[in-house]
Coordinates of C-alpha atoms in Angstrom, one line a residue:
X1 CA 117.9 82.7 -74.1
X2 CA 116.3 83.8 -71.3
X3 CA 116.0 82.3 -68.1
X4 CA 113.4 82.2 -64.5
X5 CA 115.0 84.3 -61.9
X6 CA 116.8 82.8 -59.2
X7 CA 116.5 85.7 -57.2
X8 CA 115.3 85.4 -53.5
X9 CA 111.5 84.9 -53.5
X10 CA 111.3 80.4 -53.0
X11 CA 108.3 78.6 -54.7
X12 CA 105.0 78.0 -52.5
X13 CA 104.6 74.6 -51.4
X14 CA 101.7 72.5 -52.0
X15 CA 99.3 73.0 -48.9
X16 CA 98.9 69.9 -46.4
X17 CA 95.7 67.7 -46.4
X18 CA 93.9 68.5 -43.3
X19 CA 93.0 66.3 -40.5
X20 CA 89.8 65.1 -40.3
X21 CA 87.5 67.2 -37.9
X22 CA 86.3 64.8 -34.9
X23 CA 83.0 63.1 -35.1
X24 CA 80.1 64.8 -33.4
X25 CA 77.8 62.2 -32.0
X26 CA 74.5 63.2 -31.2
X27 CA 73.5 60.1 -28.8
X28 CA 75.1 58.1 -27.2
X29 CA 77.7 55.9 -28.2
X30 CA 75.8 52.2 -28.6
X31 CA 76.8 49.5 -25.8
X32 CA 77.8 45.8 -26.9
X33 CA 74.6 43.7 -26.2
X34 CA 75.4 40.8 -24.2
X35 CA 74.3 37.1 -25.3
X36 CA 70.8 36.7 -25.9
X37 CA 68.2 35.4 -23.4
X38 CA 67.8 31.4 -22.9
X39 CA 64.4 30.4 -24.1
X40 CA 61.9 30.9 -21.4
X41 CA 63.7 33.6 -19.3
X42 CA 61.4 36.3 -18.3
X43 CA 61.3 39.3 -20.3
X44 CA 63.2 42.4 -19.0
X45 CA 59.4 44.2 -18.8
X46 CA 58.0 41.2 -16.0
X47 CA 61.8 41.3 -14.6
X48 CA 61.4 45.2 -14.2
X49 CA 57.5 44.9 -13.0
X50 CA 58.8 41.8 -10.4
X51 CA 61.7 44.2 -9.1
X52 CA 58.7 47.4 -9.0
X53 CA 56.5 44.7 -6.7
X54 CA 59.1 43.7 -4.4
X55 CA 59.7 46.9 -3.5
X56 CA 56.4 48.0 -3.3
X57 CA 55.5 44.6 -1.0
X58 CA 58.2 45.9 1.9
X59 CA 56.0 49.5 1.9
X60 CA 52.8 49.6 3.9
X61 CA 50.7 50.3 1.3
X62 CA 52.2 48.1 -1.0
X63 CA 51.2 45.5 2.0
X64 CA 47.8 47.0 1.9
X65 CA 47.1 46.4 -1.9
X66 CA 48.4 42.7 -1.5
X67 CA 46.4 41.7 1.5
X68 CA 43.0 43.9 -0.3
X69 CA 43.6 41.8 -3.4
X70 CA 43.9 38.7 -1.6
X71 CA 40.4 39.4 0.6
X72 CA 38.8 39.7 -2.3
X73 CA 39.5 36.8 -4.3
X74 CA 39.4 34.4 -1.4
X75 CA 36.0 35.6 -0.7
X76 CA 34.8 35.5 -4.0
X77 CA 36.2 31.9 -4.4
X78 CA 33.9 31.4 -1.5
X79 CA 30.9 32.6 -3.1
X80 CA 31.8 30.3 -6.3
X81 CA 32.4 27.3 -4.7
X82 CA 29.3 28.0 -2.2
X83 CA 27.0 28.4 -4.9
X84 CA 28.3 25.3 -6.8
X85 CA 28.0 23.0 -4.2
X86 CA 24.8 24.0 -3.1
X87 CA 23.0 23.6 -6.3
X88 CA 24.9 20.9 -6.9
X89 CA 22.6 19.4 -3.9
X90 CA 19.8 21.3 -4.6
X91 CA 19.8 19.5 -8.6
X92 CA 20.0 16.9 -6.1
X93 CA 16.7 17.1 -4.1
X94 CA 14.9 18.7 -7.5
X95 CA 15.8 14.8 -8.9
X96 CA 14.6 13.2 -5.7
X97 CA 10.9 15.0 -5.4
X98 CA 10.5 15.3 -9.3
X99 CA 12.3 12.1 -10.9
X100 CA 13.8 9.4 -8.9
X101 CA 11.1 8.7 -6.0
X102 CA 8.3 9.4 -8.9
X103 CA 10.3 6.9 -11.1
X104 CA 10.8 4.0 -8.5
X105 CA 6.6 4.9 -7.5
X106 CA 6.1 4.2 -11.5
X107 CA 8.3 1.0 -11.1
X108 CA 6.6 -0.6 -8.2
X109 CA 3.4 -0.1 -10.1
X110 CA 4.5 -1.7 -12.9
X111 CA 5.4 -4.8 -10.8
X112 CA 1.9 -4.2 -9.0
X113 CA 0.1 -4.1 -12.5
X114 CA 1.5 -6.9 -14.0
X115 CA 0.9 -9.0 -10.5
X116 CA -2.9 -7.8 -10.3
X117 CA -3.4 -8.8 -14.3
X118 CA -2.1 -12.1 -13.8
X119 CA -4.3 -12.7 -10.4
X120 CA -7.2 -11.1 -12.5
X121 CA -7.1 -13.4 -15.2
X122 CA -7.2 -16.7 -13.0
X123 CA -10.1 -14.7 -10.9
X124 CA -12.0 -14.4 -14.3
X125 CA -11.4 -18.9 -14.9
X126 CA -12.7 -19.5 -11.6
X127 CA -16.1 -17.7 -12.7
X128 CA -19.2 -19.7 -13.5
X129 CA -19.7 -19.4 -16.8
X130 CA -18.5 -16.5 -19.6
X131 CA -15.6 -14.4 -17.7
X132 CA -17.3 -11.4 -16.2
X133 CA -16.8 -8.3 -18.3
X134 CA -15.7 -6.2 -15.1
X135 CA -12.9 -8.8 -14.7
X136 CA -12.1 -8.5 -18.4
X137 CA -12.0 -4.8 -17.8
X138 CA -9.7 -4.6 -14.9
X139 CA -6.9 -7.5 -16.6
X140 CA -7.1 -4.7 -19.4
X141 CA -6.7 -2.0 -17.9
X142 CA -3.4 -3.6 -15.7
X143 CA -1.9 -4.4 -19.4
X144 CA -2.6 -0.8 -20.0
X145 CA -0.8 0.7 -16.6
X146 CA 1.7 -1.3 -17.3
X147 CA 2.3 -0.9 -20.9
X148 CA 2.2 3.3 -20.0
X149 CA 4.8 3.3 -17.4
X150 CA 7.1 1.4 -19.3
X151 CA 7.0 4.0 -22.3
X152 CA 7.6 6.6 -19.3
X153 CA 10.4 4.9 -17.5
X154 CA 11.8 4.6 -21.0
X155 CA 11.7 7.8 -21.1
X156 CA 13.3 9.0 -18.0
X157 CA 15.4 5.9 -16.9
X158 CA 18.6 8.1 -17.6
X159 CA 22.0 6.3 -18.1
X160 CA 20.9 2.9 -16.1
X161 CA 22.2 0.3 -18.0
X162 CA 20.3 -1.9 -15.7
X163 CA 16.8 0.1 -15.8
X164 CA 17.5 0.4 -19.5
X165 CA 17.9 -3.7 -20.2
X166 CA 14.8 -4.4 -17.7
X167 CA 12.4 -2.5 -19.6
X168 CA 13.5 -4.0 -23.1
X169 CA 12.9 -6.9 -21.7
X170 CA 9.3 -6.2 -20.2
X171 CA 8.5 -4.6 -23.5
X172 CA 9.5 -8.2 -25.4
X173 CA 7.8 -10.8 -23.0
X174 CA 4.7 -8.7 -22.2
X175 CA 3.0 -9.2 -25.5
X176 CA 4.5 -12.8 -25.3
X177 CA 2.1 -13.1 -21.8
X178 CA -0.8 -11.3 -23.5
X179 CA -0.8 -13.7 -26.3
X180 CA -0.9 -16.3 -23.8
X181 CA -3.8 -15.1 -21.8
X182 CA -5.7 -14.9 -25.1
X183 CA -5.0 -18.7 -26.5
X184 CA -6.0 -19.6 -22.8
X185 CA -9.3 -17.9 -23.2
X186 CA -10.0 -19.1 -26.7
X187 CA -9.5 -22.7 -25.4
X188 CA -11.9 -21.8 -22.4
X189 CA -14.4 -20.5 -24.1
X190 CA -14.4 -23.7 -26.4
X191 CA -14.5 -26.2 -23.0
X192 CA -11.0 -27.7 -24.1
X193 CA -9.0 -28.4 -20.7
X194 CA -6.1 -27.1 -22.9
X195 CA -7.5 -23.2 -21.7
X196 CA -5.8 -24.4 -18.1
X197 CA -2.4 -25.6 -19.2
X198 CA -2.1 -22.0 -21.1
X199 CA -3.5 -20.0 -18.2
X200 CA -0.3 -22.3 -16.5
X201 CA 2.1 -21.3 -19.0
X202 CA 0.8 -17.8 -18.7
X203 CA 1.4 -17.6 -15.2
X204 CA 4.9 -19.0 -14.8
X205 CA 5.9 -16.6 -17.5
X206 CA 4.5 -13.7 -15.4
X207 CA 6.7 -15.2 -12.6
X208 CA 10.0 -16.4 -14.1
X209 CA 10.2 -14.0 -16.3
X210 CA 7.9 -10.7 -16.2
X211 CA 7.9 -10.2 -12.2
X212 CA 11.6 -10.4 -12.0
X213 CA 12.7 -8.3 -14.4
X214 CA 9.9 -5.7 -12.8
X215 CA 11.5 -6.3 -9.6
X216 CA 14.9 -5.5 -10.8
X217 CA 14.1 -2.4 -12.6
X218 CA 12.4 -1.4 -9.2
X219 CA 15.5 -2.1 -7.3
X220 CA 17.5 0.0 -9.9
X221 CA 14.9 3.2 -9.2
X222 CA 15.0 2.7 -6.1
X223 CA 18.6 2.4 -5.9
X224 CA 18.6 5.9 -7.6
X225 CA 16.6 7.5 -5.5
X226 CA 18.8 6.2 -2.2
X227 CA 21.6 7.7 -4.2
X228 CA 20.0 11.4 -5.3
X229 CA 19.0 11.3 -1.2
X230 CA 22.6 10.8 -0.3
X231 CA 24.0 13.7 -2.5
X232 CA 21.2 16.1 -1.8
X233 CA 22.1 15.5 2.1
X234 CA 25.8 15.4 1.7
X235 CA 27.6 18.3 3.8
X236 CA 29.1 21.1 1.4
X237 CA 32.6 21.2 3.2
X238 CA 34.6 22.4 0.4
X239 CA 32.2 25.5 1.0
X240 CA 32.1 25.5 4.3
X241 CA 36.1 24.9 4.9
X242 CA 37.0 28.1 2.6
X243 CA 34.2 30.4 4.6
X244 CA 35.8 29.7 7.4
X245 CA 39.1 30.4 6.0
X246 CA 37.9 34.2 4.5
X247 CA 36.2 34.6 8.3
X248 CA 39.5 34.4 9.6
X249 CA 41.7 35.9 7.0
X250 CA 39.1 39.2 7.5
X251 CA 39.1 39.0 11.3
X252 CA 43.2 38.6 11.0
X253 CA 42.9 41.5 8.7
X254 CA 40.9 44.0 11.1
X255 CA 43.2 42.9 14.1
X256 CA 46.1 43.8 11.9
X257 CA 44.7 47.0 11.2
X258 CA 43.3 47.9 15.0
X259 CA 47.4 47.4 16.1
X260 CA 48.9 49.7 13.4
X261 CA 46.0 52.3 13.1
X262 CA 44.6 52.3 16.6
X263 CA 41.2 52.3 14.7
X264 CA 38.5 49.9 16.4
X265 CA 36.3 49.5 13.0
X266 CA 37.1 49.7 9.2
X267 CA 33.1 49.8 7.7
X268 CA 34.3 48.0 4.4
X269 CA 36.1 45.1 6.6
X270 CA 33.3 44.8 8.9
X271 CA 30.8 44.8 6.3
X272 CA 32.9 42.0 4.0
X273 CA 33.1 40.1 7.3
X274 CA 29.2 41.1 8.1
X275 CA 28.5 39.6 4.9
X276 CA 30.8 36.5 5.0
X277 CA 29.6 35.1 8.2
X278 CA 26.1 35.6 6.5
X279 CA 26.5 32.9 4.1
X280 CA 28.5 30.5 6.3
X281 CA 25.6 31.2 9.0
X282 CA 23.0 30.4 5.8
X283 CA 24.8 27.9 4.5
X284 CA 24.7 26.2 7.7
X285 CA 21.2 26.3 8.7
X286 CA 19.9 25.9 5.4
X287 CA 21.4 22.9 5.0
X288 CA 20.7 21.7 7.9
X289 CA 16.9 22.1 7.6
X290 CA 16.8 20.6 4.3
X291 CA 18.9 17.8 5.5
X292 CA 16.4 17.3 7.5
X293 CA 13.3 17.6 5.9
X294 CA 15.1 15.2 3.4
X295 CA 15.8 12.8 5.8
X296 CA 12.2 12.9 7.3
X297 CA 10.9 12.5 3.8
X298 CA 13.1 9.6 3.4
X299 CA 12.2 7.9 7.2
X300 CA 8.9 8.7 7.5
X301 CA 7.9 8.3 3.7
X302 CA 9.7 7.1 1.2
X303 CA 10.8 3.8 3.1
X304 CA 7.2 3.9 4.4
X305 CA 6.4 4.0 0.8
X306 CA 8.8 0.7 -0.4
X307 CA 7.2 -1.4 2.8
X308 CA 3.7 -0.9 1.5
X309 CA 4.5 -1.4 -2.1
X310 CA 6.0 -4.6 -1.1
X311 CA 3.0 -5.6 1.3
X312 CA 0.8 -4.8 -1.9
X313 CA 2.2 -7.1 -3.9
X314 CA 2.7 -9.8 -1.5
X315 CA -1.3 -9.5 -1.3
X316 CA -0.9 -9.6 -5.1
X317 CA 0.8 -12.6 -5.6
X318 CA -0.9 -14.3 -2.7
X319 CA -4.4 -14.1 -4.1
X320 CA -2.9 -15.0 -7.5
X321 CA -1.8 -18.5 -6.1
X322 CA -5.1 -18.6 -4.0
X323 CA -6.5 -18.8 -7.2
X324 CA -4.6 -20.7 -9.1
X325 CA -5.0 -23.6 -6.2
X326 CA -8.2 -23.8 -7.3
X327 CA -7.5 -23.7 -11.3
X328 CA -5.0 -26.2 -11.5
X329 CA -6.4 -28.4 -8.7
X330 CA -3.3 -30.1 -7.8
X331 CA -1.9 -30.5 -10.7
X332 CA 1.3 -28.3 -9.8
X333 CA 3.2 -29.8 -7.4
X334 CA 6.2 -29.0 -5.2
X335 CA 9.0 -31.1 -6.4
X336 CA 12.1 -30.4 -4.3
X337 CA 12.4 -29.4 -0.6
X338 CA 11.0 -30.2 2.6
X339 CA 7.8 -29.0 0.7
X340 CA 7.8 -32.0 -2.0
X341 CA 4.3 -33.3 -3.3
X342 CA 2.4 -30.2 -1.9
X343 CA 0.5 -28.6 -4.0
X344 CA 2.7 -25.7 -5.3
X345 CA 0.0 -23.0 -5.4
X346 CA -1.2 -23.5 -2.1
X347 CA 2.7 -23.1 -0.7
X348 CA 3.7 -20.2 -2.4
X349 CA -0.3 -18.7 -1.2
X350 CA 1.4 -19.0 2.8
X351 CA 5.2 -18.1 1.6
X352 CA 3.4 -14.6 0.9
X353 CA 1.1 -14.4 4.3
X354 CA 3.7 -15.6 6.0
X355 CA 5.8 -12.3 4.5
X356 CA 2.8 -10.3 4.6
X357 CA 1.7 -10.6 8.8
X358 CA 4.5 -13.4 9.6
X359 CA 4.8 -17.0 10.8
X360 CA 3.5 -17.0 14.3
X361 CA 0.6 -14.5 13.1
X362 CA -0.1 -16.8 10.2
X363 CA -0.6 -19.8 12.6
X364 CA -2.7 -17.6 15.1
X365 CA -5.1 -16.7 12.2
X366 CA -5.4 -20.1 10.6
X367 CA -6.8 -21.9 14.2
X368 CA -8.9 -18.8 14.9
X369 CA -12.4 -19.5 15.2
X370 CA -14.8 -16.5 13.8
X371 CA -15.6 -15.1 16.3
X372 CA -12.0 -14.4 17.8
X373 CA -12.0 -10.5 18.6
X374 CA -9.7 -8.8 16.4
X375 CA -8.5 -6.7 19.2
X376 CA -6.8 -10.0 20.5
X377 CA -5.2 -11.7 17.4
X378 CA -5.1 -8.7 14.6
X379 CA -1.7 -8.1 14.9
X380 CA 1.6 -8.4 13.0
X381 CA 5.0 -10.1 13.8
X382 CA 7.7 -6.8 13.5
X383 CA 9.6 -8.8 10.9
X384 CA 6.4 -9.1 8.6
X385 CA 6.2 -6.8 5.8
X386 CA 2.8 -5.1 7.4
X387 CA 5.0 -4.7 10.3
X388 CA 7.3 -3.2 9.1
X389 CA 4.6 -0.7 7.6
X390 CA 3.2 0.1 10.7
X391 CA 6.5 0.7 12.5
X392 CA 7.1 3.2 10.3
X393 CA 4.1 4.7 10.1
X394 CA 4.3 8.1 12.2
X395 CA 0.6 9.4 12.5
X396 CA -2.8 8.0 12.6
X397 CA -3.4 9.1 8.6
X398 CA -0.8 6.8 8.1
X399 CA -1.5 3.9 11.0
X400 CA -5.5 3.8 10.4
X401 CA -5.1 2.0 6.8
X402 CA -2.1 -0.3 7.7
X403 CA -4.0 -1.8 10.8
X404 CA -7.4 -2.0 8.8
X405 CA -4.8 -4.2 6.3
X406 CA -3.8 -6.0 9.2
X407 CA -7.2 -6.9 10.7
X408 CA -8.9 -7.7 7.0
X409 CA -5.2 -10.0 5.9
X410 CA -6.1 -12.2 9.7
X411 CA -9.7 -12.2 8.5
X412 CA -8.5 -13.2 4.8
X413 CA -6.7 -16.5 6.1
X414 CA -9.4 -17.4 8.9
X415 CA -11.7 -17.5 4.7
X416 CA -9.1 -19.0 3.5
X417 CA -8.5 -22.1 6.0
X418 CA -12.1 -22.8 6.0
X419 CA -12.2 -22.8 2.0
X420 CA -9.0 -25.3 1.9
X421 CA -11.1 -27.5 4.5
X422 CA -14.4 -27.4 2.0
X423 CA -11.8 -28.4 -0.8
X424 CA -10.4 -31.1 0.6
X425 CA -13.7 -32.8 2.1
X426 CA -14.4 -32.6 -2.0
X427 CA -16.7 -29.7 -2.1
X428 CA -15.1 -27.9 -4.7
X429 CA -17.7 -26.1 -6.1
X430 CA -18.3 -24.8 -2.3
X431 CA -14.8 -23.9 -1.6
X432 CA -15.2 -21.9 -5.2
X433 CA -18.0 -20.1 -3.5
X434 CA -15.7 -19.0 -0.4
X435 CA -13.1 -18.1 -2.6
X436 CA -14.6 -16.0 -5.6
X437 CA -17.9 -15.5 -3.8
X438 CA -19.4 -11.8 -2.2
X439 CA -19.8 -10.7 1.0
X440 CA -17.8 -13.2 3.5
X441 CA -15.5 -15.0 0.7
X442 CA -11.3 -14.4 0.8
X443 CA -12.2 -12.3 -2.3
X444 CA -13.9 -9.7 -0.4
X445 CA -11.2 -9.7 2.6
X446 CA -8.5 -9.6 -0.2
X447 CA -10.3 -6.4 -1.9
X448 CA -10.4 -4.5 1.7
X449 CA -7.1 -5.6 1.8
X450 CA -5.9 -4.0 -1.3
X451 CA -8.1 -1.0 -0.8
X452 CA -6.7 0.1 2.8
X453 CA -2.8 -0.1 1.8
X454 CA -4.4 1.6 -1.7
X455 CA -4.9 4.2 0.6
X456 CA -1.6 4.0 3.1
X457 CA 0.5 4.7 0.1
X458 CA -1.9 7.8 -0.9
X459 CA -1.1 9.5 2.3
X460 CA 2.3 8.3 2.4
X461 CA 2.6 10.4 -0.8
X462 CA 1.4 13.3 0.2
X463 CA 3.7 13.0 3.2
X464 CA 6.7 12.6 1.3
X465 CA 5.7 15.3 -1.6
X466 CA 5.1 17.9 2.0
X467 CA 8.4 16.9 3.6
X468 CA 11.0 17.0 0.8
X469 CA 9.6 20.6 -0.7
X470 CA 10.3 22.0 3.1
X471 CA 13.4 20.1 2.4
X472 CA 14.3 21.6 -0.6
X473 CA 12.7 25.0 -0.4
X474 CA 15.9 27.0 1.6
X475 CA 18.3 25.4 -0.9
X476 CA 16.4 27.1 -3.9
X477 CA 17.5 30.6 -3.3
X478 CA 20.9 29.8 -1.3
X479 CA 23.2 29.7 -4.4
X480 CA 22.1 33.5 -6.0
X481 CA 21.8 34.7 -2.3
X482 CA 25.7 33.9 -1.6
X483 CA 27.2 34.6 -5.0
X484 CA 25.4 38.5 -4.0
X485 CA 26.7 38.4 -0.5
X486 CA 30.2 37.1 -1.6
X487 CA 30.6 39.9 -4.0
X488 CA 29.3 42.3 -1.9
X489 CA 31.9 41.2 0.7
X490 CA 35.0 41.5 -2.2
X491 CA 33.3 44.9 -2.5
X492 CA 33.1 45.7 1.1
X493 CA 37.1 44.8 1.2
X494 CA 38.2 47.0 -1.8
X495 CA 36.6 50.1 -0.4
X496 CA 38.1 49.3 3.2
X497 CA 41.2 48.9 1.9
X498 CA 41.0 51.9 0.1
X499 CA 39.9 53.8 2.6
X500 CA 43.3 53.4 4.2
X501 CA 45.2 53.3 1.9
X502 CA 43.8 56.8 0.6
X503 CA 45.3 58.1 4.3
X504 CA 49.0 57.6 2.5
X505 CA 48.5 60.1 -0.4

């Protein structure tokens, strides 16, 4: 049996496992990430970008590129806010020379209309015989006028509830007075004394009912208008507050310049600054012209205007009554007051003289004889609604017509004292003649009458229509013109700015 040797040469051990070679990492080793951001913590990105502008702010240029920015947005806030408030007031004084003071003309015509219809129609009972065709022809076309401007004012009344409810209710009771007239007519024309009592009826709708609501739709025009004349006037401070600011912030801007550059001028400073006090300067006088030309429009004209519309219709509803004195013939009578038992025509005929030339005047004209010189007793109380249009009156186009009115309404009472005399001594078909007669009857003083403030309010118009386009004309162009100038300023202060700033590179 044989055996392994035993002899000197020992076994190989079994090698050892080798250590594992160390990692090479090829970045570096990651960092633990802290907890994460609370909501609405700024993002590392703005934090960076805040830290980068900080430390930019405490450098001069840095400084440079804050106040530059700054410049230019103030001043182009400026122009913003310049051209909104200046067509803001320019909308305004468009409304008051193209809607409102055309609208509250359109609404005292209406109330003129209706009050010259219902005088017409009484004028046409008082004829002899079948009403006269050109009195037929004028009560139509009053309904007409009337019936037109109410579709118009419809039409451009805008959101005044008020306007709104008076012309639905002119629209519903004028063909209700219409109707009226005609059933009067048709009883006339038969010789039934019923043709009276609807003539009446006719008339006190017309003045309970028609009238007043025509009033108070005038009042809301003209309440309008006041109120486009008030924002078409009003000063733009907002604009004029932040001009001023930008005037200073560029002057503060140059002076900071001057003491760390020793440079007297920077040309896109001066020529923001140049440009800024442009628009203030414009802003100031063109405003203050069309202030003014508004304001002359509305001293001179349009209150001009609302005194002679008001004398009109007193004349208006004065001849009405005149007329109706005659037509009901006493049997309307005053039942409450100090005026009780009078006859209620012939009251309400001197409530509107009285109005019309005023109390002392009225008295004057009723004792004068006819041959009292006009020179010495043709004139009206200040108070009186005549007066009042001749104090406002500002040049002889104007004056001419309101003091033929006044020397024709003296002349129309004088007619009429002498008619009520004929009347009551029971010549009623004589006091008819002095009344609805030609030449020398009150109809022929009330037509002058009528036909010189006809004319007034023609060149009180035209005065108005002059003074508010010179009004309105520099505000037209000011809003485009300062946007330009403001951004031409923003301009002027980036370059200037960058002019000096290109002396750190």
């Amino acid at each position: 049996m044989s055996h392994p040797p035993t002899g000197g040469i020992a076994p190989m051990a079994a090698p050892a496992p080798e250590a594992p070679a160390a990692t090479a990492y090829t970045s570096a080793p990651p960092t633990l990430s802290g907890p994460p951001a609370p909501p609405g913590a700024p993002h590392a990105a703005w934090r960076e970008a805040l830290d980068r502008l900080r430390a930019a702010a405490v450098t001069e240029p840095g400084r440079l590129r804050a106040i530059g920015a700054l410049l230019a947005a103030l001043l182009v806030v400026f122009g913003a806010l310049t051209a909104w408030q200046v067509a803001d007031r320019s909308d305004a004084a468009e409304a008051v020379v193209e809607r409102s003071q055309p609208l509250s003309a359109d609404a005292a015509d209406i109330y003129r209309s209706l009050a010259d219809a219902d005088t017409t129609v009484a004028s046409g009972f008082l004829a002899d015989g079948p009403e006269p065709r050109h009195i037929r022809k004028r009560y139509d076309q009053d309904i007409a006028l009337a019936s037109k401007l109410l579709v118009k004012a419809a039409a451009n009344s805008g959101g005044s509830p008020t306007a709104r409810a008076r012309i639905d209710q002119l629209n519903r009771v004028l063909p209700i007075y219409t109707g009226l007239v005609e059933s009067a007519r048709a009883n006339e024309r038969q010789g039934l004394p019923l043709g009276g009592a609807y003539l009446r009826y006719a008339n006190d709708t017309m003045r309970e009912r028609l009238l007043p609501a025509a009033s108070e739709l005038y009042e809301a025009q003209s309440g309008q208008l006041q109120a486009d004349y008030d924002d078409a006037k009003a000063w733009p401070w907002v604009a004029l507050g932040v001009g001023a600011l930008a005037l200073g912030a560029l002057v503060w801007a140059q002076r900071r310049n001057y003491r760390r550059t020793n440079r007297v001028f920077n040309l896109g400073l001066l020529a923001a600054t140049a440009a800024t006090a442009a628009v203030v300067l414009w802003l100031v006088v063109g405003h203050s012209v069309a202030r003014a030309g508004l304001s002359k429009s509305d001293q001179h004209a349009a209150r001009s205007l609302r005194a002679l519309s008001a004398a009109r219709i007193a004349v208006l509803q004065a001849r009405g009554d005149e007329n109706l004195t005659l037509v009901a013939r006493g049997a309307v009578v005053v039942e409450k007051g100090p005026d009780r038992g009078k006859d209620a025509y012939e009251v309400g005929y001197n409530d509107r003289m009285q109005a019309l030339i005023g109390a002392s005047a009225l008295d004057s004209a009723s004792t004068s004889g006819p041959d009292a010189s006009s020179s010495e007793t043709a004139v009206a109380t200040r108070d009186s609604l005549l007066g009042r249009a001749d104090a406002l009156a500002d040049n002889d186009g104007g004056r001419g017509p309101v003091a033929e009115a006044i020397d024709e309404a003296w002349e129309w009472q004088r007619r009429h004292g002498e008619a009520r005399k004929t009347d009551d001594q029971g010549d009623y078909e004589q006091a008819l003649a002095k009344v609805t007669g030609g030449k020398g009857s009150t109809g022929e003083s009330f037509d002058r009458v009528d036909d010189a403030l006809a004319r007034a309010i023609g060149h009180e118009q035209g005065e108005f229509k002059r003074a508010a386009d010179d009004g309105r004309g520099l505000l037209n162009a000011l809003p485009i013109g300062a946007a330009v100038l403001a951004v031409l300023g923003a301009v002027g202060t980036v370059l200037g700015v960058g002019r000096r700033l290109s002396e750190y590179r």
